[in-house]
């Protein structure tokens, strides 16, 4: 005899009860991971599952959230050495807390991006005419994965070479590159 009624209610007979899940043992968890998760919660990323996904992508080279292959940008992160400087950098440029959460969810690797690299990215976008870099990375956080010298500058230089107007290049960056 099965353990559900025809009306799909759960049968409460003793042989049909599921065992209780064991309590979470936070003492066994990696303290660096716990601190990173708590920091993400403090800046507004409240959903535990989302924090776990973000931290897995940012720190696990074999993250299953990214599908096949290895995540070359994944590495161990610390709150004070990696995450806080990124958050402060973006906050100093006008990115608000809710927008920051959007950026982190959209591109978790930003948490491990060095501030000088972020600064070079920001400066380069401004130099080619992007007036509100913050808005662009809020809507397209994956742009932060482009290295200015290895990728972005080459794309822009090619577009300039084929006489694409700067305004069009800015639109490409904002919408499609």
Short mmCIF file of N, CA and C in Angstrom, two decimals:
data_model
loop_
_atom_site.label_atom_id
_atom_site.label_comp_id
_atom_site.label_asym_id
_atom_site.label_seq_id
_atom_site.Cartn_x
_atom_site.Cartn_y
_atom_site.Cartn_z
N UNK A 1 0.84 -1.18 0.00
CA UNK A 1 0.00 0.00 0.00
C UNK A 1 0.89 1.25 0.00
N UNK A 2 0.56 2.23 -0.83
CA UNK A 2 1.36 3.44 -0.94
C UNK A 2 1.23 4.36 0.26
N UNK A 3 1.99 5.42 0.24
CA UNK A 3 2.01 6.35 1.36
C UNK A 3 1.33 7.67 1.04
N UNK A 4 0.47 7.71 0.00
CA UNK A 4 -0.31 8.91 -0.26
C UNK A 4 -1.75 8.52 -0.50
N UNK A 5 -2.66 9.40 -0.20
CA UNK A 5 -4.07 9.19 -0.46
C UNK A 5 -4.37 9.62 -1.88
N UNK A 6 -5.50 9.24 -2.37
CA UNK A 6 -5.90 9.62 -3.73
C UNK A 6 -5.98 11.13 -3.90
N UNK A 7 -6.29 11.85 -2.81
CA UNK A 7 -6.37 13.31 -2.94
C UNK A 7 -5.01 13.97 -2.74
N UNK A 8 -3.95 13.20 -2.80
CA UNK A 8 -2.55 13.61 -2.74
C UNK A 8 -2.08 14.15 -1.39
N UNK A 9 -2.89 13.97 -0.35
CA UNK A 9 -2.39 14.35 0.98
C UNK A 9 -1.35 13.32 1.42
N UNK A 10 -0.40 13.75 2.19
CA UNK A 10 0.63 12.86 2.70
C UNK A 10 0.03 11.97 3.78
N UNK A 11 0.31 10.70 3.68
CA UNK A 11 -0.14 9.73 4.69
C UNK A 11 0.73 9.90 5.92
N UNK A 12 0.12 10.00 7.07
CA UNK A 12 0.88 10.23 8.29
C UNK A 12 1.12 8.95 9.09
N UNK A 13 0.84 7.81 8.52
CA UNK A 13 1.12 6.57 9.23
C UNK A 13 2.62 6.46 9.48
N UNK A 14 3.05 5.91 10.60
CA UNK A 14 4.47 5.89 10.97
C UNK A 14 5.39 5.34 9.88
N UNK A 15 4.98 4.33 9.14
CA UNK A 15 5.87 3.77 8.12
C UNK A 15 6.01 4.68 6.90
N UNK A 16 5.23 5.75 6.80
CA UNK A 16 5.27 6.65 5.65
C UNK A 16 5.99 7.97 5.94
N UNK A 17 6.36 8.23 7.15
CA UNK A 17 7.01 9.50 7.48
C UNK A 17 8.44 9.52 6.97
N UNK A 18 8.83 10.67 6.49
CA UNK A 18 10.23 10.85 6.07
C UNK A 18 11.07 11.18 7.29
N UNK A 19 12.31 10.73 7.30
CA UNK A 19 13.17 11.09 8.43
C UNK A 19 13.47 12.59 8.40
N UNK A 20 13.64 13.17 9.55
CA UNK A 20 13.97 14.59 9.64
C UNK A 20 15.38 14.82 9.11
N UNK A 21 15.58 15.97 8.49
CA UNK A 21 16.92 16.33 8.03
C UNK A 21 17.79 16.66 9.24
N UNK A 22 19.06 16.28 9.17
CA UNK A 22 19.92 16.62 10.31
C UNK A 22 20.12 18.12 10.38
N UNK A 23 20.35 18.66 11.56
CA UNK A 23 20.59 20.11 11.66
C UNK A 23 21.89 20.48 10.96
N UNK A 24 21.94 21.70 10.46
CA UNK A 24 23.14 22.19 9.79
C UNK A 24 24.22 22.41 10.83
N UNK A 25 25.39 21.88 10.56
CA UNK A 25 26.52 22.03 11.46
C UNK A 25 27.44 23.11 10.91
N UNK A 26 27.21 24.35 11.32
CA UNK A 26 28.02 25.46 10.81
C UNK A 26 29.46 25.38 11.29
N UNK A 27 29.71 24.67 12.38
CA UNK A 27 31.07 24.53 12.88
C UNK A 27 31.93 23.76 11.89
N UNK A 28 31.30 22.88 11.09
CA UNK A 28 32.05 22.08 10.13
C UNK A 28 32.27 22.83 8.82
N UNK A 29 31.57 23.93 8.62
CA UNK A 29 31.70 24.70 7.37
C UNK A 29 33.01 25.48 7.36
N UNK A 30 33.48 25.73 6.17
CA UNK A 30 34.70 26.51 5.98
C UNK A 30 34.46 27.92 6.53
N UNK A 31 35.26 28.36 7.50
CA UNK A 31 35.00 29.68 8.10
C UNK A 31 35.15 30.84 7.10
N UNK A 32 36.02 30.71 6.13
CA UNK A 32 36.17 31.76 5.12
C UNK A 32 34.89 31.86 4.28
N UNK A 33 34.33 30.71 3.94
CA UNK A 33 33.09 30.67 3.18
C UNK A 33 31.95 31.28 3.99
N UNK A 34 31.87 30.93 5.26
CA UNK A 34 30.82 31.46 6.13
C UNK A 34 30.93 32.98 6.22
N UNK A 35 32.14 33.49 6.40
CA UNK A 35 32.34 34.95 6.47
C UNK A 35 31.94 35.62 5.16
N UNK A 36 32.30 35.00 4.03
CA UNK A 36 31.95 35.56 2.73
C UNK A 36 30.43 35.57 2.54
N UNK A 37 29.78 34.50 2.95
CA UNK A 37 28.33 34.43 2.84
C UNK A 37 27.66 35.48 3.73
N UNK A 38 28.17 35.64 4.94
CA UNK A 38 27.62 36.66 5.84
C UNK A 38 27.82 38.06 5.27
N UNK A 39 28.97 38.32 4.66
CA UNK A 39 29.23 39.62 4.07
C UNK A 39 28.26 39.89 2.93
N UNK A 40 28.04 38.90 2.08
CA UNK A 40 27.08 39.08 0.98
C UNK A 40 25.69 39.37 1.53
N UNK A 41 25.34 38.74 2.62
CA UNK A 41 24.05 39.00 3.26
C UNK A 41 23.98 40.45 3.75
N UNK A 42 25.07 40.92 4.33
CA UNK A 42 25.11 42.29 4.86
C UNK A 42 24.96 43.34 3.75
N UNK A 43 25.45 43.04 2.56
CA UNK A 43 25.35 44.04 1.49
C UNK A 43 24.05 43.91 0.70
N UNK A 44 23.19 42.96 1.10
CA UNK A 44 21.87 42.89 0.50
C UNK A 44 21.53 41.63 -0.25
N UNK A 45 22.45 40.70 -0.37
CA UNK A 45 22.16 39.44 -1.04
C UNK A 45 21.63 38.47 0.02
N UNK A 46 20.33 38.48 0.23
CA UNK A 46 19.73 37.81 1.37
C UNK A 46 19.40 36.35 1.14
N UNK A 47 19.18 35.94 -0.07
CA UNK A 47 18.79 34.58 -0.37
C UNK A 47 20.00 33.65 -0.23
N UNK A 48 19.91 32.70 0.70
CA UNK A 48 21.03 31.79 0.98
C UNK A 48 21.41 30.97 -0.24
N UNK A 49 20.44 30.48 -0.98
CA UNK A 49 20.75 29.68 -2.16
C UNK A 49 21.49 30.52 -3.20
N UNK A 50 21.08 31.77 -3.36
CA UNK A 50 21.75 32.66 -4.33
C UNK A 50 23.16 32.98 -3.86
N UNK A 51 23.34 33.21 -2.56
CA UNK A 51 24.70 33.46 -2.03
C UNK A 51 25.58 32.24 -2.28
N UNK A 52 25.05 31.06 -2.08
CA UNK A 52 25.81 29.84 -2.30
C UNK A 52 26.20 29.71 -3.77
N UNK A 53 25.27 30.02 -4.67
CA UNK A 53 25.56 29.95 -6.10
C UNK A 53 26.66 30.94 -6.47
N UNK A 54 26.52 32.18 -5.99
CA UNK A 54 27.51 33.22 -6.28
C UNK A 54 28.89 32.81 -5.77
N UNK A 55 28.96 32.34 -4.55
CA UNK A 55 30.25 31.95 -3.99
C UNK A 55 30.83 30.73 -4.69
N UNK A 56 29.98 29.80 -5.10
CA UNK A 56 30.47 28.64 -5.83
C UNK A 56 31.08 29.06 -7.16
N UNK A 57 30.40 29.91 -7.89
CA UNK A 57 30.92 30.38 -9.18
C UNK A 57 32.21 31.17 -8.99
N UNK A 58 32.25 32.03 -7.97
CA UNK A 58 33.41 32.91 -7.76
C UNK A 58 34.62 32.16 -7.24
N UNK A 59 34.41 31.03 -6.54
CA UNK A 59 35.55 30.37 -5.88
C UNK A 59 35.84 28.96 -6.35
N UNK A 60 34.95 28.34 -7.09
CA UNK A 60 35.12 26.94 -7.47
C UNK A 60 35.44 26.82 -8.96
N UNK A 61 36.65 26.43 -9.31
CA UNK A 61 37.01 26.31 -10.73
C UNK A 61 36.18 25.26 -11.47
N UNK A 62 35.57 24.34 -10.74
CA UNK A 62 34.77 23.29 -11.36
C UNK A 62 33.28 23.47 -11.08
N UNK A 63 32.85 24.69 -10.88
CA UNK A 63 31.45 24.97 -10.54
C UNK A 63 30.50 24.37 -11.57
N UNK A 64 29.53 23.64 -11.09
CA UNK A 64 28.53 23.06 -11.97
C UNK A 64 27.54 24.11 -12.47
N UNK A 65 27.51 25.27 -11.85
CA UNK A 65 26.60 26.32 -12.28
C UNK A 65 27.00 26.91 -13.64
N UNK A 66 28.23 26.67 -14.04
CA UNK A 66 28.70 27.23 -15.30
C UNK A 66 28.72 26.21 -16.43
N UNK A 67 28.26 25.01 -16.17
CA UNK A 67 28.25 23.98 -17.21
C UNK A 67 29.61 23.34 -17.35
N UNK A 68 29.93 22.97 -18.55
CA UNK A 68 31.19 22.26 -18.82
C UNK A 68 32.40 23.18 -18.73
N UNK A 69 33.54 22.56 -18.56
CA UNK A 69 34.78 23.31 -18.57
C UNK A 69 35.14 23.85 -17.20
N UNK A 70 36.25 24.54 -17.17
CA UNK A 70 36.76 25.09 -15.93
C UNK A 70 36.54 26.59 -15.89
N UNK A 71 36.36 27.09 -14.70
CA UNK A 71 36.17 28.51 -14.48
C UNK A 71 37.53 29.10 -14.14
N UNK A 72 38.17 29.69 -15.11
CA UNK A 72 39.54 30.18 -14.94
C UNK A 72 39.65 31.33 -13.95
N UNK A 73 38.57 32.07 -13.74
CA UNK A 73 38.65 33.22 -12.84
C UNK A 73 38.36 32.85 -11.39
N UNK A 74 37.92 31.63 -11.13
CA UNK A 74 37.58 31.22 -9.77
C UNK A 74 38.84 31.07 -8.92
N UNK A 75 38.74 31.54 -7.69
CA UNK A 75 39.86 31.42 -6.75
C UNK A 75 39.34 31.68 -5.35
N UNK A 76 40.10 31.28 -4.33
CA UNK A 76 39.67 31.59 -2.96
C UNK A 76 39.58 33.10 -2.76
N UNK A 77 38.56 33.54 -2.07
CA UNK A 77 38.33 34.96 -1.83
C UNK A 77 38.27 35.25 -0.34
N UNK A 78 38.73 36.42 0.02
CA UNK A 78 38.56 36.87 1.40
C UNK A 78 37.68 38.13 1.38
N UNK A 79 36.99 38.35 2.47
CA UNK A 79 36.12 39.51 2.54
C UNK A 79 36.95 40.79 2.47
N UNK A 80 37.95 40.91 3.33
CA UNK A 80 38.71 42.16 3.40
C UNK A 80 39.69 42.35 2.24
N UNK A 81 40.25 41.28 1.73
CA UNK A 81 41.24 41.40 0.67
C UNK A 81 40.67 41.47 -0.73
N UNK A 82 39.47 40.92 -0.91
CA UNK A 82 38.90 40.84 -2.26
C UNK A 82 37.53 41.51 -2.38
N UNK A 83 36.58 41.04 -1.60
CA UNK A 83 35.19 41.43 -1.78
C UNK A 83 34.90 42.87 -1.37
N UNK A 84 35.34 43.25 -0.18
CA UNK A 84 35.05 44.61 0.31
C UNK A 84 35.64 45.69 -0.60
N UNK A 85 36.89 45.56 -1.08
CA UNK A 85 37.41 46.59 -1.98
C UNK A 85 36.58 46.76 -3.26
N UNK A 86 36.07 45.64 -3.80
CA UNK A 86 35.23 45.71 -5.00
C UNK A 86 33.93 46.44 -4.68
N UNK A 87 33.31 46.07 -3.57
CA UNK A 87 32.05 46.70 -3.17
C UNK A 87 32.25 48.19 -2.93
N UNK A 88 33.34 48.55 -2.26
CA UNK A 88 33.62 49.97 -2.00
C UNK A 88 33.92 50.72 -3.29
N UNK A 89 34.64 50.11 -4.20
CA UNK A 89 34.95 50.74 -5.48
C UNK A 89 33.65 51.07 -6.23
N UNK A 90 32.78 50.08 -6.34
CA UNK A 90 31.53 50.29 -7.07
C UNK A 90 30.62 51.28 -6.34
N UNK A 91 30.58 51.19 -5.02
CA UNK A 91 29.77 52.12 -4.24
C UNK A 91 30.25 53.55 -4.40
N UNK A 92 31.56 53.74 -4.46
CA UNK A 92 32.13 55.09 -4.62
C UNK A 92 31.80 55.69 -5.98
N UNK A 93 31.43 54.82 -6.93
CA UNK A 93 31.06 55.31 -8.26
C UNK A 93 29.55 55.39 -8.46
N UNK A 94 28.82 55.34 -7.35
CA UNK A 94 27.39 55.58 -7.41
C UNK A 94 26.52 54.35 -7.55
N UNK A 95 27.11 53.16 -7.53
CA UNK A 95 26.30 51.94 -7.62
C UNK A 95 25.64 51.73 -6.26
N UNK A 96 24.31 51.66 -6.27
CA UNK A 96 23.56 51.49 -5.03
C UNK A 96 23.52 50.02 -4.61
N UNK A 97 23.12 49.77 -3.38
CA UNK A 97 23.15 48.42 -2.82
C UNK A 97 22.38 47.40 -3.66
N UNK A 98 21.15 47.72 -4.03
CA UNK A 98 20.35 46.78 -4.82
C UNK A 98 20.99 46.54 -6.19
N UNK A 99 21.58 47.58 -6.76
CA UNK A 99 22.25 47.44 -8.05
C UNK A 99 23.51 46.60 -7.92
N UNK A 100 24.20 46.77 -6.81
CA UNK A 100 25.39 45.98 -6.54
C UNK A 100 25.04 44.50 -6.48
N UNK A 101 23.94 44.18 -5.84
CA UNK A 101 23.48 42.80 -5.77
C UNK A 101 23.20 42.27 -7.18
N UNK A 102 22.57 43.07 -8.03
CA UNK A 102 22.33 42.68 -9.42
C UNK A 102 23.63 42.36 -10.13
N UNK A 103 24.62 43.20 -9.94
CA UNK A 103 25.92 43.00 -10.60
C UNK A 103 26.55 41.70 -10.12
N UNK A 104 26.54 41.48 -8.82
CA UNK A 104 27.17 40.28 -8.25
C UNK A 104 26.45 39.02 -8.71
N UNK A 105 25.12 39.05 -8.74
CA UNK A 105 24.37 37.89 -9.21
C UNK A 105 24.65 37.65 -10.70
N UNK A 106 24.73 38.71 -11.47
CA UNK A 106 24.96 38.59 -12.90
C UNK A 106 26.37 38.21 -13.28
N UNK A 107 27.34 38.58 -12.46
CA UNK A 107 28.74 38.27 -12.74
C UNK A 107 29.48 38.06 -11.42
N UNK A 108 29.31 36.87 -10.81
CA UNK A 108 29.93 36.59 -9.50
C UNK A 108 31.44 36.79 -9.46
N UNK A 109 32.12 36.60 -10.57
CA UNK A 109 33.57 36.74 -10.59
C UNK A 109 34.02 38.16 -10.29
N UNK A 110 33.11 39.12 -10.33
CA UNK A 110 33.48 40.50 -10.00
C UNK A 110 34.03 40.56 -8.58
N UNK A 111 33.58 39.67 -7.71
CA UNK A 111 34.04 39.68 -6.31
C UNK A 111 35.54 39.43 -6.20
N UNK A 112 36.12 38.78 -7.18
CA UNK A 112 37.55 38.51 -7.15
C UNK A 112 38.35 39.36 -8.12
N UNK A 113 37.72 40.35 -8.71
CA UNK A 113 38.40 41.22 -9.66
C UNK A 113 39.20 42.28 -8.90
N UNK A 114 40.44 42.45 -9.27
CA UNK A 114 41.29 43.45 -8.62
C UNK A 114 40.76 44.85 -8.94
N UNK A 115 40.80 45.71 -7.94
CA UNK A 115 40.31 47.08 -8.12
C UNK A 115 41.05 47.81 -9.24
N UNK A 116 42.38 47.68 -9.40
CA UNK A 116 43.01 48.35 -10.54
C UNK A 116 42.45 47.91 -11.90
N UNK A 117 42.06 46.64 -12.01
CA UNK A 117 41.45 46.16 -13.26
C UNK A 117 40.08 46.80 -13.44
N UNK A 118 39.30 46.90 -12.36
CA UNK A 118 38.00 47.57 -12.43
C UNK A 118 38.17 49.04 -12.80
N UNK A 119 39.17 49.68 -12.22
CA UNK A 119 39.44 51.09 -12.51
C UNK A 119 39.81 51.27 -13.97
N UNK A 120 40.66 50.40 -14.51
CA UNK A 120 41.04 50.48 -15.92
C UNK A 120 39.83 50.29 -16.82
N UNK A 121 38.97 49.35 -16.47
CA UNK A 121 37.75 49.10 -17.23
C UNK A 121 36.85 50.34 -17.22
N UNK A 122 36.64 50.87 -16.02
CA UNK A 122 35.78 52.05 -15.86
C UNK A 122 36.33 53.23 -16.67
N UNK A 123 37.63 53.49 -16.51
CA UNK A 123 38.27 54.61 -17.20
C UNK A 123 38.18 54.45 -18.72
N UNK A 124 38.40 53.22 -19.20
CA UNK A 124 38.37 53.00 -20.64
C UNK A 124 36.97 53.26 -21.20
N UNK A 125 35.94 52.75 -20.52
CA UNK A 125 34.58 53.00 -21.01
C UNK A 125 34.27 54.49 -21.04
N UNK A 126 34.70 55.19 -20.00
CA UNK A 126 34.48 56.65 -20.00
C UNK A 126 35.25 57.32 -21.14
N UNK A 127 36.46 56.84 -21.43
CA UNK A 127 37.29 57.46 -22.47
C UNK A 127 36.71 57.31 -23.87
N UNK A 128 35.90 56.27 -24.08
CA UNK A 128 35.32 56.10 -25.41
C UNK A 128 33.92 56.69 -25.51
N UNK A 129 33.45 57.31 -24.42
CA UNK A 129 32.19 58.03 -24.50
C UNK A 129 31.02 57.44 -23.75
N UNK A 130 31.23 56.39 -22.97
CA UNK A 130 30.15 55.85 -22.15
C UNK A 130 29.97 56.83 -21.00
N UNK A 131 28.80 57.46 -20.93
CA UNK A 131 28.59 58.51 -19.93
C UNK A 131 28.23 57.97 -18.56
N UNK A 132 27.54 56.82 -18.51
CA UNK A 132 27.13 56.25 -17.22
C UNK A 132 27.56 54.78 -17.16
N UNK A 133 28.82 54.57 -16.81
CA UNK A 133 29.38 53.23 -16.77
C UNK A 133 28.61 52.37 -15.77
N UNK A 134 28.22 52.94 -14.65
CA UNK A 134 27.47 52.20 -13.65
C UNK A 134 26.21 51.57 -14.22
N UNK A 135 25.44 52.34 -14.97
CA UNK A 135 24.21 51.81 -15.57
C UNK A 135 24.50 50.69 -16.55
N UNK A 136 25.59 50.84 -17.29
CA UNK A 136 25.95 49.80 -18.26
C UNK A 136 26.28 48.49 -17.55
N UNK A 137 27.08 48.55 -16.49
CA UNK A 137 27.43 47.28 -15.83
C UNK A 137 26.30 46.72 -14.98
N UNK A 138 25.35 47.56 -14.60
CA UNK A 138 24.17 47.04 -13.90
C UNK A 138 23.34 46.20 -14.86
N UNK A 139 23.16 46.69 -16.08
CA UNK A 139 22.36 45.95 -17.05
C UNK A 139 23.15 44.85 -17.75
N UNK A 140 24.48 44.99 -17.82
CA UNK A 140 25.32 44.02 -18.51
C UNK A 140 26.56 43.69 -17.68
N UNK A 141 26.37 43.06 -16.51
CA UNK A 141 27.51 42.81 -15.63
C UNK A 141 28.58 41.90 -16.22
N UNK A 142 28.22 41.07 -17.19
CA UNK A 142 29.21 40.20 -17.79
C UNK A 142 30.29 40.96 -18.56
N UNK A 143 30.04 42.23 -18.88
CA UNK A 143 31.08 43.05 -19.51
C UNK A 143 32.32 43.14 -18.63
N UNK A 144 32.13 43.02 -17.32
CA UNK A 144 33.26 43.09 -16.40
C UNK A 144 34.24 41.94 -16.62
N UNK A 145 33.83 40.92 -17.34
CA UNK A 145 34.72 39.81 -17.66
C UNK A 145 35.66 40.11 -18.81
N UNK A 146 35.42 41.21 -19.50
CA UNK A 146 36.31 41.57 -20.61
C UNK A 146 37.54 42.29 -20.08
N UNK A 147 38.67 41.85 -20.51
CA UNK A 147 39.91 42.53 -20.17
C UNK A 147 40.07 43.69 -21.16
N UNK A 148 40.36 44.87 -20.64
CA UNK A 148 40.45 46.06 -21.50
C UNK A 148 41.45 45.85 -22.62
N UNK A 149 42.67 45.44 -22.29
CA UNK A 149 43.71 45.34 -23.31
C UNK A 149 43.60 44.07 -24.16
N UNK A 150 43.19 42.98 -23.57
CA UNK A 150 43.13 41.72 -24.32
C UNK A 150 41.88 41.63 -25.19
N UNK A 151 40.78 42.27 -24.80
CA UNK A 151 39.53 42.10 -25.54
C UNK A 151 38.90 43.42 -25.99
N UNK A 152 38.51 44.20 -25.03
CA UNK A 152 37.66 45.35 -25.30
C UNK A 152 38.32 46.38 -26.22
N UNK A 153 39.56 46.71 -25.95
CA UNK A 153 40.25 47.70 -26.78
C UNK A 153 40.37 47.21 -28.23
N UNK A 154 40.63 45.91 -28.41
CA UNK A 154 40.74 45.36 -29.77
C UNK A 154 39.41 45.45 -30.51
N UNK A 155 38.33 45.18 -29.82
CA UNK A 155 37.01 45.27 -30.44
C UNK A 155 36.72 46.71 -30.85
N UNK A 156 36.94 47.63 -29.92
CA UNK A 156 36.68 49.05 -30.20
C UNK A 156 37.60 49.56 -31.30
N UNK A 157 38.88 49.19 -31.26
CA UNK A 157 39.81 49.63 -32.31
C UNK A 157 39.39 49.13 -33.68
N UNK A 158 38.92 47.90 -33.75
CA UNK A 158 38.45 47.37 -35.04
C UNK A 158 37.24 48.16 -35.53
N UNK A 159 36.30 48.40 -34.62
CA UNK A 159 35.10 49.16 -35.01
C UNK A 159 35.46 50.57 -35.48
N UNK A 160 36.43 51.18 -34.82
CA UNK A 160 36.90 52.50 -35.28
C UNK A 160 37.59 52.38 -36.64
N UNK A 161 38.35 51.32 -36.85
CA UNK A 161 39.06 51.09 -38.11
C UNK A 161 38.08 50.98 -39.27
N UNK A 162 36.95 50.34 -39.03
CA UNK A 162 35.95 50.21 -40.10
C UNK A 162 34.97 51.39 -40.10
N UNK A 163 35.39 52.47 -39.45
CA UNK A 163 34.69 53.74 -39.45
C UNK A 163 33.29 53.69 -38.84
N UNK A 164 33.17 52.91 -37.78
CA UNK A 164 31.92 52.88 -37.02
C UNK A 164 31.90 54.13 -36.14
N UNK A 165 30.84 54.91 -36.17
CA UNK A 165 30.78 56.12 -35.34
C UNK A 165 30.88 55.74 -33.84
N UNK A 166 31.52 56.61 -33.09
CA UNK A 166 31.71 56.37 -31.66
C UNK A 166 30.38 56.17 -30.96
N UNK A 167 29.37 56.92 -31.34
CA UNK A 167 28.05 56.78 -30.71
C UNK A 167 27.50 55.37 -30.91
N UNK A 168 27.75 54.81 -32.08
CA UNK A 168 27.30 53.44 -32.37
C UNK A 168 28.09 52.44 -31.54
N UNK A 169 29.38 52.65 -31.39
CA UNK A 169 30.21 51.77 -30.57
C UNK A 169 29.71 51.78 -29.13
N UNK A 170 29.40 52.95 -28.62
CA UNK A 170 28.86 53.06 -27.26
C UNK A 170 27.55 52.27 -27.16
N UNK A 171 26.69 52.39 -28.17
CA UNK A 171 25.44 51.61 -28.16
C UNK A 171 25.72 50.12 -28.19
N UNK A 172 26.71 49.70 -28.96
CA UNK A 172 27.07 48.29 -29.00
C UNK A 172 27.49 47.81 -27.61
N UNK A 173 28.30 48.61 -26.95
CA UNK A 173 28.76 48.24 -25.61
C UNK A 173 27.58 48.16 -24.64
N UNK A 174 26.70 49.11 -24.75
CA UNK A 174 25.55 49.15 -23.85
C UNK A 174 24.56 48.02 -24.12
N UNK A 175 24.51 47.52 -25.35
CA UNK A 175 23.46 46.56 -25.72
C UNK A 175 23.93 45.18 -26.15
N UNK A 176 25.11 45.08 -26.79
CA UNK A 176 25.37 43.79 -27.45
C UNK A 176 26.77 43.19 -27.35
N UNK A 177 27.80 43.95 -27.15
CA UNK A 177 29.15 43.35 -27.13
C UNK A 177 29.25 42.41 -25.96
#
